[in-house]
Amino acid sequence: MLRTSAPFLPLLLALAACSADAPPPAAAPTAPRAAARTAAAAVPPAAQVTIGGEDAAETVARWQPPAVQIADDAVAAARRKAAQAFEQDRLYADEEAAIPIWLALLQRDGKDRQALAGLKQARLRLLEEAGALLSRPLKQREALAQASDMALVLLAIAPEDARVRQLQSRVEIAQRVIAYNRAGEDDLRAGRVGEDGDGAIPNFREALRLNPDDVRARQGLAAAESALIGRAETAARAGDFATAGTWLAEAAKVRDSSITIADAFERVERIRADTLTRLRDEGLRDLTTPQGLKPAREKLEDALRIALPGDPVVAQLRERIELVTHYGSFRPRQVFSDALRDGGRGPQMIVVPHGGFQMGAGDNERGATDAEKPSHYVRFERGFAMSITEVTVADFRRYVLASNARPRATRRGHSIVYDERSGNFVRHSGVDWRSDYNGAPAIANSPVMHVSVRDAENYATWLSEQTGRSYRLPSEAEFEYVVRAGSSGRYPWGDAGTPPAGAGNFTGAEDVSPTGRRWYNAFVGYGDGWWGPAPVGSFEANAWGVHDVAGNLSEWVADCWHASYRRAPADGAAWFNPGCRQRVIRGGNWANAPDQTRAAWRQSQDSDTTSARIGFRLVRGI
């Protein structure tokens, strides 16, 4: 009498539990698994089942075992045949494979121990091989197809096995990952990078959400990042650096690849630098011709449109144009303020005379550091205007309100203040440009503090837009030039170890804090009556009519930090490298040691620093 393998489904469900503990069959010596199994897709599915999820429903095949016929006198031969097929790794593809034969044996005898054990061993092997296929980095589509076939077989013979369910889940996730990756790659080829939320980037991110270790999706994000960087460089070569910056900002959001973005930024900045150098050289050549002033100014406008604040190449062209045109009718020590577009007035400015000075500390200056050397001669071929006082809280408030700016300390939520209880400078929450040295609300004519160098540059940019004039931070050379105001002593007032009475807000031994603290390193015999910054203009101006440039607050300047003055510009321009993080502060402050009040004193600060000891003032061309 002959028996067939169908119907199998009730039998397969019943086998899920009872096969777990059956002993394995006697096995022949293991042969290499070199024979490729026939693709399961060759077996027509008997039925289809629809699986629903978060996405659109998808239809998958259910595995139907090939029919196997076993005669009553062929059971032993069928067992041997199944064992041999198992050793040859022919598990399920056709009626000659191990699993269909064992299932046919179990249909004859549901307690066939060798068949039960064989199915258990086959299940373990399929789980192992399918897992290995899903982890294979190459030929993923082929591997996934094989793993999917195996998962369907396992679902048929062991539907209640948690490991089988887990494998099926992995297969479904892998299928979705591949689909997202393919969609992302198609988007990239079509130029839909996805920075707007629809395209390659969202697809690759969905793939990584499903499988955070998927190499293909990570490579896709890298390719998307490269596409955005390519757009940035194309815009830069067209002179559109604002758009280039926008594309770089979008590229920086794609993945954590700071080195790649930094390299791209450097390439864009090289394009910017080359463009600015070309504009400068053409403008300088224009100035040598009789009618060259207008085209030189046009080139300056182009350069200013693409340059970063303080760019020395643009500064050189601007200064030469101003020199050629004599910079209007200003005179030394003239005081003025520019009208703002909103009807107000900018800070009061005073014209500083052109000239030269010896910048830095001498070789034998007491208290000097190597960073202040070598002393070198700097000459300004034109005058410039500097704000008479430090920028005030009221000045800065006008900018913040008009531009909806959020300065660094406001965004960060804290700054460095003086703590009266400990006598130290500490970080304190809720402190920003509206705060005094101790975190209390600052008065309107107090010098603004708790601002970063970028905040100061942004204020200068806004003021330039409001006035139509070129405002910027002073260069380090300009600042020291004004601090010295024609003198050459160790201190701004000369070589005397104690400041003259009323000279400024410095650390005096006679100063006393609200709780009775005194400075332990201060100018002996000096007191100015202030513990903390004083309102601007509270002390006498220096010889060139500038207030508080030697004390009150130290101030940001435009230069990047360099460890010495070797190769420093000799024309007084800012020594600036695009992208630098370390910047320079100059001038003493209310909490500086005497050595830090010297005219040559300088210090490095991170560009994001905000503190109760640092403010700023501006200069503008005339």
Coordinates of C-alpha atoms in Angstrom, one line a residue, residues 140-384:
Q140 CA 22.8 40.4 0.2
R141 CA 19.8 40.0 -2.1
E142 CA 20.8 36.4 -3.0
A143 CA 21.5 35.6 0.7
L144 CA 18.2 37.1 1.8
A145 CA 16.3 35.1 -0.8
Q146 CA 17.8 31.9 0.6
A147 CA 17.2 32.9 4.2
S148 CA 13.6 33.8 3.4
D149 CA 13.1 30.3 1.8
M150 CA 14.5 28.7 4.9
A151 CA 12.4 30.8 7.2
L152 CA 9.2 29.7 5.4
V153 CA 10.3 26.0 5.8
L154 CA 11.0 26.6 9.4
L155 CA 7.6 28.3 9.9
A156 CA 6.0 25.2 8.3
I157 CA 7.8 22.6 10.5
A158 CA 8.1 24.6 13.8
P159 CA 5.7 27.5 13.9
E160 CA 5.7 27.8 17.7
D161 CA 9.5 27.9 18.0
A162 CA 10.5 31.3 19.3
R163 CA 13.8 31.1 17.4
V164 CA 11.9 30.5 14.2
R165 CA 9.7 33.5 14.9
Q166 CA 12.7 35.6 15.6
L167 CA 14.4 34.5 12.3
Q168 CA 11.2 35.3 10.4
S169 CA 11.3 38.8 12.0
R170 CA 14.9 39.2 11.0
V171 CA 14.0 38.2 7.4
E172 CA 11.2 40.7 7.3
I173 CA 13.4 43.5 8.7
A174 CA 16.1 42.6 6.2
Q175 CA 13.6 42.7 3.3
R176 CA 12.5 46.2 4.4
V177 CA 16.1 47.4 4.9
I178 CA 17.0 46.3 1.3
A179 CA 13.9 48.0 0.0
Y180 CA 14.7 51.3 1.7
N181 CA 18.3 51.0 0.5
R182 CA 17.2 50.4 -3.1
A183 CA 14.8 53.4 -2.9
G184 CA 17.5 55.6 -1.4
E185 CA 20.0 54.6 -4.2
D186 CA 17.4 55.3 -6.8
D187 CA 16.8 58.7 -5.2
L188 CA 20.5 59.5 -5.3
R189 CA 20.7 58.6 -9.0
A190 CA 17.8 60.9 -9.6
G191 CA 19.3 63.8 -7.7
R192 CA 16.8 63.5 -4.8
V193 CA 19.2 63.7 -1.9
G194 CA 16.5 64.3 0.6
E195 CA 17.6 67.3 2.5
D196 CA 14.0 68.5 2.4
G197 CA 12.8 65.3 4.1
D198 CA 11.8 63.4 0.9
G199 CA 14.5 61.4 -0.8
A200 CA 17.6 59.4 -0.2
I201 CA 18.5 60.5 3.3
P202 CA 15.1 59.6 4.9
N203 CA 15.2 56.1 3.1
F204 CA 18.7 55.4 4.4
R205 CA 17.8 56.6 7.9
E206 CA 14.8 54.3 7.9
A207 CA 17.0 51.4 6.9
L208 CA 19.4 52.3 9.8
R209 CA 16.5 52.6 12.2
L210 CA 15.6 49.0 11.4
N211 CA 19.2 47.8 11.4
P212 CA 21.7 50.3 13.0
D213 CA 24.6 48.2 11.7
D214 CA 23.6 48.1 8.1
V215 CA 26.7 48.9 6.1
R216 CA 24.9 49.6 2.8
A217 CA 22.7 52.3 4.5
R218 CA 25.7 53.9 6.1
Q219 CA 27.4 54.0 2.7
G220 CA 24.3 55.5 1.3
L221 CA 24.3 58.3 3.9
A222 CA 27.9 58.9 3.1
A223 CA 27.1 59.2 -0.6
A224 CA 24.2 61.6 0.2
E225 CA 26.6 63.7 2.3
S226 CA 29.1 63.8 -0.6
A227 CA 26.3 64.9 -2.9
L228 CA 25.5 67.8 -0.6
I229 CA 29.2 68.7 -0.3
G230 CA 29.4 68.6 -4.1
R231 CA 26.6 71.1 -4.3
A232 CA 28.4 73.3 -1.8
E233 CA 31.6 73.3 -3.8
T234 CA 29.7 74.0 -7.0
A235 CA 28.0 77.0 -5.4
A236 CA 31.4 78.2 -4.0
R237 CA 32.9 78.1 -7.5
A238 CA 30.0 80.2 -8.7
G239 CA 30.8 82.8 -6.0
D240 CA 27.6 82.0 -4.0
F241 CA 29.2 81.2 -0.6
A242 CA 26.0 81.8 1.3
T243 CA 24.4 78.9 -0.6
A244 CA 27.6 76.9 -0.2
G245 CA 27.3 77.4 3.6
T246 CA 23.7 76.3 3.5
W247 CA 24.6 73.1 1.7
L248 CA 27.5 72.4 4.1
A249 CA 25.1 72.9 7.0
E250 CA 22.7 70.4 5.4
A251 CA 25.6 67.9 4.8
A252 CA 26.7 68.3 8.5
K253 CA 23.2 67.0 9.5
V254 CA 23.5 63.8 7.6
R255 CA 25.8 61.8 9.8
D256 CA 28.4 62.2 12.5
S257 CA 31.4 62.9 10.1
S258 CA 33.0 66.0 11.5
I259 CA 36.3 65.3 9.7
T260 CA 34.6 65.0 6.3
I261 CA 32.7 68.2 6.8
A262 CA 35.8 70.0 8.1
D263 CA 37.7 68.9 5.0
A264 CA 34.8 70.1 2.8
F265 CA 34.8 73.4 4.7
E266 CA 38.5 73.8 4.1
R267 CA 38.0 73.2 0.4
V268 CA 35.2 75.8 0.2
E269 CA 37.4 78.2 2.1
R270 CA 40.2 77.7 -0.3
I271 CA 37.9 78.5 -3.1
R272 CA 36.8 81.6 -1.2
A273 CA 40.4 82.6 -0.5
D274 CA 41.4 82.1 -4.2
T275 CA 38.4 84.2 -5.3
L276 CA 39.2 87.0 -2.8
T277 CA 42.9 87.0 -3.9
R278 CA 41.8 87.4 -7.5
L279 CA 39.4 90.2 -6.7
R280 CA 42.1 91.9 -4.6
D281 CA 44.8 91.7 -7.3
E282 CA 42.4 92.9 -10.0
G283 CA 41.3 95.8 -7.7
L284 CA 44.9 96.8 -7.0
R285 CA 45.6 96.8 -10.7
D286 CA 42.5 99.0 -11.3
L287 CA 43.9 101.5 -8.7
T288 CA 47.0 102.0 -10.9
T289 CA 44.9 103.3 -13.8
P290 CA 43.4 106.9 -14.1
Q291 CA 39.8 105.8 -14.0
G292 CA 40.2 102.7 -11.8
L293 CA 38.5 103.8 -8.6
K294 CA 35.0 102.8 -9.6
P295 CA 35.9 99.2 -10.9
A296 CA 38.1 98.8 -7.8
R297 CA 35.1 99.6 -5.5
E298 CA 32.9 97.2 -7.5
K299 CA 35.5 94.4 -6.9
L300 CA 35.6 95.4 -3.2
E301 CA 31.8 95.0 -3.0
D302 CA 32.0 91.6 -4.6
A303 CA 34.8 90.6 -2.1
L304 CA 32.8 91.9 0.9
R305 CA 29.8 89.9 -0.2
I306 CA 31.7 86.6 0.0
A307 CA 34.4 87.4 2.7
L308 CA 34.3 86.4 6.3
P309 CA 34.6 89.1 8.9
G310 CA 38.2 90.3 9.3
D311 CA 39.5 88.7 6.1
P312 CA 43.0 90.2 5.6
V313 CA 42.9 90.1 1.8
V314 CA 39.7 92.1 1.6
A315 CA 41.1 94.4 4.3
Q316 CA 44.1 95.1 2.1
L317 CA 42.0 96.1 -0.9
R318 CA 39.7 98.2 1.2
E319 CA 42.5 100.0 2.9
R320 CA 44.2 100.8 -0.5
I321 CA 41.0 102.2 -1.9
E322 CA 40.4 104.3 1.2
L323 CA 44.0 105.5 0.9
V324 CA 43.6 106.5 -2.7
T325 CA 40.4 108.4 -2.0
H326 CA 41.8 110.0 1.2
Y327 CA 38.8 108.6 3.2
G328 CA 36.6 111.7 3.0
S329 CA 36.9 114.8 5.3
F330 CA 37.4 113.3 8.7
R331 CA 40.1 114.7 10.9
P332 CA 42.0 113.1 13.9
R333 CA 40.1 113.1 17.2
Q334 CA 36.8 113.9 15.4
V335 CA 33.8 112.4 17.2
F336 CA 30.8 111.1 15.3
S337 CA 28.1 108.5 15.3
D338 CA 26.3 106.9 12.3
A339 CA 22.6 107.0 11.8
L340 CA 20.8 103.7 11.9
R341 CA 18.1 102.7 9.5
D342 CA 15.6 102.4 12.3
G343 CA 16.1 106.0 13.3
G344 CA 18.6 105.6 16.2
R345 CA 22.3 106.3 16.3
G346 CA 25.3 104.0 16.5
P347 CA 28.0 104.1 19.1
Q348 CA 30.0 107.2 19.4
M349 CA 33.3 106.9 17.4
I350 CA 36.5 108.8 17.5
V351 CA 39.0 109.1 14.6
V352 CA 42.4 107.6 15.6
P353 CA 45.3 109.2 13.7
H354 CA 47.3 107.1 11.3
G355 CA 50.9 106.3 12.1
G356 CA 53.2 103.6 13.4
F357 CA 54.3 102.1 16.7
Q358 CA 56.4 99.3 18.2
M359 CA 53.9 96.5 18.9
G360 CA 54.6 93.8 21.6
A361 CA 56.9 93.5 24.6
G362 CA 60.6 94.2 24.6
D363 CA 63.1 91.5 25.2
N364 CA 63.7 92.7 28.8
E365 CA 60.2 93.7 29.8
R366 CA 59.3 92.3 33.2
G367 CA 56.3 90.0 33.2
A368 CA 56.3 89.6 29.5
T369 CA 55.6 86.2 27.8
D370 CA 56.9 84.7 24.5
A371 CA 53.4 85.2 23.1
E372 CA 54.0 89.0 23.2
K373 CA 57.2 88.8 21.2
P374 CA 59.0 89.7 19.1
S375 CA 58.4 93.3 19.3
H376 CA 57.8 94.6 15.8
Y377 CA 56.9 97.8 14.0
V378 CA 53.4 98.2 12.7
R379 CA 52.3 101.1 10.6
F380 CA 48.8 102.3 9.7
E381 CA 48.7 104.1 6.4
R382 CA 45.3 105.6 7.2
G383 CA 43.4 106.6 10.3
F384 CA 40.4 104.6 11.6

